[in-house]
Short mmCIF file of C-alpha atoms and ligand atoms in Angstrom, two decimals:
data_model
loop_
_atom_site.label_atom_id
_atom_site.label_comp_id
_atom_site.label_asym_id
_atom_site.label_seq_id
_atom_site.Cartn_x
_atom_site.Cartn_y
_atom_site.Cartn_z
CA MET A 1 27.60 -12.48 45.45
CA PRO A 2 29.06 -12.40 42.01
CA ASP A 3 32.84 -13.37 41.85
CA LYS A 4 33.66 -10.27 40.09
CA ARG A 5 32.96 -8.18 43.03
CA SER A 6 36.33 -6.99 44.48
CA PRO A 7 36.90 -4.85 47.51
CA LEU A 8 35.67 -1.29 47.49
CA SER A 9 38.07 1.44 48.33
CA LYS A 10 37.17 4.43 46.40
CA VAL A 11 33.57 5.64 45.45
CA VAL A 12 32.84 8.64 43.22
CA VAL A 13 29.51 10.54 43.27
CA ALA A 14 28.98 12.10 39.83
CA PHE A 15 25.84 13.37 40.77
CA GLY A 16 24.41 16.55 42.68
CA ASP A 17 25.79 20.17 42.68
CA ASP A 18 28.11 20.08 45.58
CA GLU A 19 30.24 18.15 48.18
CA SER A 20 27.23 18.40 50.93
CA SER A 21 25.53 15.41 49.26
CA VAL A 22 28.18 12.89 49.96
CA ALA A 23 28.79 13.88 53.71
CA PRO A 24 26.23 11.31 54.90
CA LEU A 25 27.81 8.64 52.95
CA ARG A 26 31.39 9.59 54.38
CA GLU A 27 29.91 9.15 57.83
CA ALA A 28 28.11 5.99 56.99
CA PHE A 29 31.26 4.49 55.37
CA PRO A 30 34.31 6.04 57.13
CA ASP A 31 36.94 3.25 55.71
CA LEU A 32 35.98 4.33 52.02
CA THR A 33 37.47 7.22 50.05
CA ILE A 34 34.24 8.94 48.85
CA GLU A 35 34.63 11.88 46.41
CA HIS A 36 32.06 14.16 44.68
CA ALA A 37 32.77 14.90 41.13
CA THR A 38 31.62 17.66 38.92
CA ALA A 39 31.61 17.63 35.09
CA ASP A 40 35.06 19.30 35.36
CA SER A 41 36.58 17.03 38.00
CA LEU A 42 35.05 13.78 36.87
CA ASN A 43 37.52 12.49 34.41
CA ASP A 44 40.36 12.88 36.97
CA ARG A 45 38.45 11.56 40.00
CA ILE A 46 37.07 8.46 38.25
CA VAL A 47 40.60 7.12 37.20
CA ASP A 48 41.13 5.06 40.41
CA ALA A 49 37.49 4.68 41.44
CA ASP A 50 36.14 1.24 42.13
CA ALA A 51 32.36 2.40 42.09
CA VAL A 52 30.55 5.49 40.66
CA LEU A 53 27.07 6.93 41.42
CA MET A 54 26.39 7.94 37.79
CA GLY A 55 24.30 10.91 37.20
CA TRP A 56 22.48 11.84 33.87
CA GLY A 57 24.64 12.35 31.00
CA SER A 58 28.11 11.34 32.12
CA ALA A 59 28.22 7.82 30.71
CA ASP A 60 30.98 8.20 28.21
CA GLU A 61 33.38 9.77 30.46
CA VAL A 62 32.98 7.45 33.20
CA LEU A 63 33.46 4.53 30.99
CA GLU A 64 36.41 5.79 29.32
CA HIS A 65 38.27 7.10 32.19
CA GLY A 66 37.00 4.64 34.93
CA GLN A 67 39.13 1.74 33.71
CA LYS A 68 39.31 0.36 37.39
CA LEU A 69 35.49 0.40 37.91
CA VAL A 70 33.71 -2.73 39.06
CA TRP A 71 30.38 -1.30 40.01
CA ILE A 72 28.08 1.43 38.53
CA GLN A 73 25.04 2.67 40.27
CA ASN A 74 23.05 4.35 37.69
CA VAL A 75 20.78 7.15 38.78
CA GLY A 76 17.90 6.59 36.45
CA ALA A 77 16.04 3.42 35.78
CA GLY A 78 16.47 3.09 32.00
CA VAL A 79 20.13 2.03 31.12
CA GLU A 80 19.78 1.80 27.36
CA ARG A 81 22.39 4.42 26.63
CA LEU A 82 24.89 2.47 28.74
CA VAL A 83 24.43 -1.25 28.04
CA THR A 84 26.11 -1.71 24.68
CA ASP A 85 28.01 -4.87 23.54
CA ASP A 86 31.17 -3.04 24.73
CA PHE A 87 29.75 -2.52 28.04
CA ARG A 88 28.73 -6.01 28.45
CA GLU A 89 32.23 -7.06 27.76
CA ARG A 90 33.63 -5.08 30.61
CA ASP A 91 31.57 -7.29 32.89
CA LEU A 92 30.78 -4.51 35.40
CA ILE A 93 28.14 -4.83 38.09
CA LEU A 94 25.17 -2.34 36.97
CA THR A 95 22.55 -1.25 39.37
CA ASN A 96 19.82 1.11 38.43
CA GLY A 97 17.48 3.59 40.15
CA SER A 98 14.27 1.62 39.72
CA GLY A 99 11.71 2.52 42.39
CA ILE A 100 13.19 5.92 43.32
CA MET A 101 10.60 7.64 40.94
CA ALA A 102 7.84 5.04 41.03
CA PRO A 103 5.46 6.90 43.49
CA ASN A 104 5.75 10.25 41.58
CA ILE A 105 5.41 8.57 38.30
CA ALA A 106 2.33 6.80 39.30
CA GLU A 107 0.71 9.97 40.47
CA HIS A 108 1.62 11.32 37.14
CA VAL A 109 -0.25 8.54 35.43
CA ILE A 110 -3.37 8.96 37.69
CA GLY A 111 -3.20 12.77 37.03
CA LEU A 112 -3.29 12.14 33.28
CA MET A 113 -6.05 9.54 33.62
CA LEU A 114 -8.17 11.81 35.80
CA ALA A 115 -7.38 14.80 33.44
CA PHE A 116 -8.99 12.90 30.53
CA ALA A 117 -11.76 11.42 32.59
CA ARG A 118 -12.81 14.92 33.81
CA ARG A 119 -11.99 16.65 30.44
CA LEU A 120 -9.72 19.05 32.09
CA PRO A 121 -7.91 19.94 28.81
CA GLN A 122 -11.14 21.08 27.30
CA LEU A 123 -11.95 23.01 30.59
CA PHE A 124 -8.52 24.69 30.45
CA ASP A 125 -9.03 25.61 27.07
CA ALA A 126 -12.50 27.08 27.79
CA GLN A 127 -10.96 28.97 30.80
CA ARG A 128 -8.22 30.55 28.68
CA GLU A 129 -11.14 31.92 26.36
CA ARG A 130 -13.28 33.03 29.62
CA ARG A 131 -15.87 30.65 28.50
CA TRP A 132 -18.07 28.96 31.16
CA ARG A 133 -17.66 25.09 30.93
CA ALA A 134 -17.72 24.83 27.21
CA ASP A 135 -19.36 21.45 26.20
CA VAL A 136 -18.48 19.36 29.26
CA GLY A 137 -21.18 17.38 30.78
CA ARG A 138 -22.35 13.94 31.57
CA GLU A 139 -22.23 12.97 28.07
CA SER A 140 -18.59 13.54 27.63
CA VAL A 141 -16.91 12.82 31.05
CA THR A 142 -16.01 9.29 32.28
CA GLU A 143 -15.49 7.56 35.55
CA LEU A 144 -12.47 5.49 36.45
CA THR A 145 -14.71 3.75 38.89
CA GLY A 146 -15.35 0.22 37.45
CA GLN A 147 -13.05 0.61 34.47
CA THR A 148 -10.29 -1.77 33.43
CA ALA A 149 -6.62 -0.90 33.19
CA VAL A 150 -3.88 -2.99 31.50
CA LEU A 151 -0.54 -2.28 32.81
CA VAL A 152 2.18 -3.20 30.31
CA GLY A 153 5.29 -3.59 32.41
CA LEU A 154 4.98 -4.50 36.06
CA GLY A 155 8.12 -3.11 37.59
CA ASP A 156 8.39 -0.63 40.28
CA ILE A 157 6.29 1.88 38.27
CA GLY A 158 3.57 -0.63 37.16
CA LEU A 159 2.99 -1.88 40.76
CA ALA A 160 2.82 1.73 42.09
CA VAL A 161 0.22 2.52 39.58
CA ALA A 162 -1.58 -0.65 40.32
CA ARG A 163 -1.72 0.19 44.09
CA ARG A 164 -3.26 3.64 43.42
CA LEU A 165 -5.74 2.14 40.80
CA LYS A 166 -7.30 0.06 43.28
CA ALA A 167 -8.25 2.98 45.22
CA PHE A 168 -10.53 4.04 42.20
CA ASP A 169 -11.96 0.54 42.08
CA VAL A 170 -10.33 -0.11 38.65
CA THR A 171 -9.59 -3.74 37.57
CA VAL A 172 -6.11 -4.09 36.99
CA ILE A 173 -4.46 -6.48 34.49
CA GLY A 174 -0.66 -6.76 34.65
CA VAL A 175 1.32 -7.76 31.66
CA ARG A 176 4.90 -8.97 32.25
CA ARG A 177 7.65 -11.18 30.72
CA SER A 178 6.49 -14.21 32.59
CA VAL A 179 3.28 -14.62 34.58
CA GLY A 180 5.13 -15.86 37.81
CA ALA A 181 3.61 -17.98 40.53
CA GLU A 182 2.29 -15.34 42.67
CA LEU A 183 -0.26 -12.61 41.95
CA PRO A 184 1.40 -9.17 42.86
CA GLU A 185 -0.59 -7.14 45.35
CA HIS A 186 -3.18 -4.78 44.04
CA VAL A 187 -3.11 -6.74 40.63
CA ASP A 188 -6.35 -8.70 39.63
CA GLU A 189 -4.58 -10.62 36.70
CA VAL A 190 -1.31 -11.31 35.22
CA VAL A 191 -0.64 -12.31 31.75
CA ALA A 192 2.60 -12.89 29.88
CA THR A 193 3.85 -10.39 27.32
CA ALA A 194 3.38 -12.94 24.54
CA ASP A 195 -0.58 -12.75 25.51
CA LEU A 196 -0.54 -8.98 25.50
CA ASP A 197 -3.05 -8.85 22.73
CA SER A 198 -5.40 -11.22 24.47
CA VAL A 199 -6.19 -8.48 27.09
CA LEU A 200 -5.92 -5.31 25.23
CA GLY A 201 -9.54 -5.54 24.01
CA ARG A 202 -10.64 -5.28 27.60
CA ALA A 203 -8.76 -2.26 28.57
CA ASP A 204 -10.21 1.14 28.81
CA HIS A 205 -6.62 2.29 29.64
CA VAL A 206 -3.30 0.85 28.58
CA ILE A 207 -0.48 2.11 30.79
CA SER A 208 2.93 1.41 29.47
CA SER A 209 6.10 1.62 31.60
CA VAL A 210 8.37 -0.69 29.56
CA PRO A 211 12.06 0.18 29.10
CA HIS A 212 13.80 0.60 25.78
CA THR A 213 14.85 -2.88 24.61
CA PRO A 214 14.87 -4.70 21.18
CA GLU A 215 11.63 -6.26 22.16
CA THR A 216 9.69 -3.14 23.09
CA VAL A 217 10.87 -0.95 20.22
CA GLY A 218 7.56 -0.40 17.99
CA LEU A 219 5.42 -2.38 20.38
CA TYR A 220 2.53 -0.06 19.87
CA ASP A 221 2.04 0.03 16.04
CA ALA A 222 -1.09 0.00 13.91
CA ALA A 223 -1.71 -3.78 14.19
CA ARG A 224 -1.53 -3.54 18.08
CA PHE A 225 -3.80 -0.47 18.20
CA ALA A 226 -6.30 -2.53 15.98
CA LYS A 227 -6.40 -5.04 19.22
CA PHE A 228 -7.27 -2.08 21.49
CA LYS A 229 -10.94 -1.70 22.77
CA ASP A 230 -12.55 1.26 20.79
CA GLY A 231 -12.03 4.44 22.54
CA ALA A 232 -9.12 3.29 24.76
CA ARG A 233 -6.77 5.55 26.21
CA LEU A 234 -2.83 4.94 25.98
CA TYR A 235 -0.36 6.41 28.64
CA ASN A 236 3.21 6.13 28.22
CA VAL A 237 5.75 6.71 30.87
CA GLY A 238 8.41 4.10 29.79
CA ARG A 239 10.24 4.95 26.63
CA GLY A 240 9.07 6.88 23.57
CA THR A 241 10.58 4.08 21.11
CA SER A 242 7.79 1.70 22.07
CA VAL A 243 5.34 3.80 20.16
CA VAL A 244 5.00 4.08 16.30
CA GLN A 245 4.02 7.70 16.49
CA PRO A 246 2.51 7.92 13.04
CA ASP A 247 0.54 5.00 13.72
CA LEU A 248 -0.74 6.53 17.17
CA ILE A 249 -1.65 9.66 15.40
CA ALA A 250 -3.82 7.81 13.03
CA ALA A 251 -5.32 5.80 15.89
CA LEU A 252 -6.21 8.97 17.75
CA ALA A 253 -7.49 10.67 14.39
CA SER A 254 -9.77 7.79 13.69
CA GLY A 255 -11.16 7.72 17.22
CA LYS A 256 -9.96 4.14 17.71
CA LEU A 257 -8.05 5.52 20.73
CA SER A 258 -9.88 8.42 22.45
CA ALA A 259 -6.74 9.93 24.31
CA ALA A 260 -3.17 9.61 24.89
CA GLY A 261 -1.07 10.79 27.80
CA LEU A 262 2.65 10.70 26.83
CA ASP A 263 5.32 11.60 29.14
CA VAL A 264 7.99 10.08 26.65
CA THR A 265 8.24 10.52 22.93
CA ASN A 266 10.57 9.71 20.14
CA PRO A 267 12.63 11.67 19.85
CA GLU A 268 13.18 13.73 22.97
CA PRO A 269 12.80 16.63 22.89
CA LEU A 270 9.95 16.38 20.44
CA PRO A 271 10.84 18.72 17.40
CA GLU A 272 8.37 21.69 17.38
CA ASP A 273 7.03 20.63 14.01
CA ASP A 274 6.20 17.22 14.90
CA PRO A 275 2.58 16.31 14.28
CA LEU A 276 2.19 14.57 17.42
CA TRP A 277 1.88 17.91 19.26
CA ALA A 278 -1.34 18.59 17.50
CA ALA A 279 -2.78 15.15 17.51
CA PRO A 280 -6.41 14.92 18.97
CA ASN A 281 -6.58 14.51 22.69
CA VAL A 282 -3.10 14.24 23.45
CA ILE A 283 -1.27 15.38 26.64
CA ILE A 284 2.53 15.48 26.30
CA THR A 285 4.33 16.16 29.47
CA GLY A 286 7.93 16.25 28.29
CA HIS A 287 9.64 13.59 30.40
CA THR A 288 8.66 15.12 33.63
CA SER A 289 6.95 12.32 35.40
CA GLY A 290 10.14 11.35 37.17
CA ALA A 291 10.59 14.65 38.84
CA THR A 292 10.11 14.73 42.54
CA PRO A 293 11.49 16.78 45.47
CA LEU A 294 12.30 13.50 47.23
CA PHE A 295 14.46 12.23 44.41
CA GLU A 296 17.87 12.93 46.03
CA GLU A 297 16.82 11.59 49.41
CA ARG A 298 15.56 8.30 47.70
CA LEU A 299 18.62 8.14 45.58
CA PHE A 300 21.18 8.44 48.36
CA ALA A 301 19.21 5.84 50.57
CA LEU A 302 19.34 3.36 47.77
CA PHE A 303 23.03 4.09 47.12
CA SER A 304 23.95 3.92 50.66
CA GLU A 305 22.07 0.75 51.19
CA ASN A 306 23.85 -0.69 48.25
CA ILE A 307 27.33 0.18 49.22
CA ARG A 308 26.31 -1.51 52.84
CA ARG A 309 25.42 -4.50 50.79
CA TYR A 310 28.40 -4.45 48.65
CA VAL A 311 30.86 -4.29 51.54
CA ALA A 312 28.84 -6.97 53.53
CA GLY A 313 28.98 -9.31 50.54
CA GLU A 314 25.22 -9.36 50.29
CA GLU A 315 23.22 -9.04 47.07
CA LEU A 316 22.66 -5.61 45.59
CA LEU A 317 19.37 -4.09 45.18
CA ASN A 318 18.23 -3.30 41.49
CA VAL A 319 20.83 -5.28 39.63
CA VAL A 320 20.24 -4.93 35.93
CA ASP A 321 20.19 -8.03 33.80
CA GLN A 322 22.54 -6.76 31.01
CA GLU A 323 21.35 -9.31 28.61
CA ARG A 324 17.65 -8.27 29.13
CA GLY A 325 18.63 -4.57 29.36
CA TYR A 326 16.62 -3.82 32.52
C1 GLV B 1 14.18 8.19 33.36
O1 GLV B 1 13.53 8.31 32.50
C2 GLV B 1 15.07 6.94 33.88
O2 GLV B 1 15.41 6.15 32.97
O3 GLV B 1 15.04 6.96 35.17
#
């Protein structure tokens, strides 16, 4: 347990529309004061709080007014808007929402892969024009069966994708910071990020779930696309900053890449006049892969378990390494 952990007395939940979401927490932890805060009440309620469940978009207020805070549980997995030098100096415990959205993001990735394989965008276009089948046939579809995917980032999302890809008999190569002693389940091979280029040439599919950090900005540029297998497909469910978009557009236009499934872009929202919208064989899903009806249920289960651990002096789940940034 980190030394900086002081006793919890008041917890603020700055997430959800109303009080009802905090009732189970109050029941589980009757010794704690647990308050729900809306945008209007947040600044007042956070003043004497020790911990906060921080929703989307409330970071500045939380940090400014929550001077007594010792622990922030972030709703999302990405923490780049929070972890600045000033934040690091405050020496807070920071946990994130990694894993909450992994199953649905993995399904989203599989959906994109199947859409390209079965030429669904072309078939949708044909349907809109009331045209039977257009030019889709055996010379233009592909099968995932027997193909190879490189998963760049082997966190909760990468592992959830790997698990599903094995059902399609896809060979799964994982890329992560360090190889590690044990091969994760559903992964056939692991290489270190430094060796990314050595496996890219084997990948029919490159699936990126890396967070925004100084190391991942511009990771996919022209030089890297040159290392891809001809006709490979790129999927991005991490952060848009990892892709140099003009380079991606060029790689798609030349046919070096045959398709890209992008849930994230840079910037977001993608401006209406951005050329990426019209790049060949691109599906842009507007940062929706994280959406799931099970979000709140999984979030509160995680937060509740972390409060229990905090109070019991046990290691918290999803502690962010603030130097690494994830
Ligand atoms: C969503 O993008 C997240 O960071 O959780």
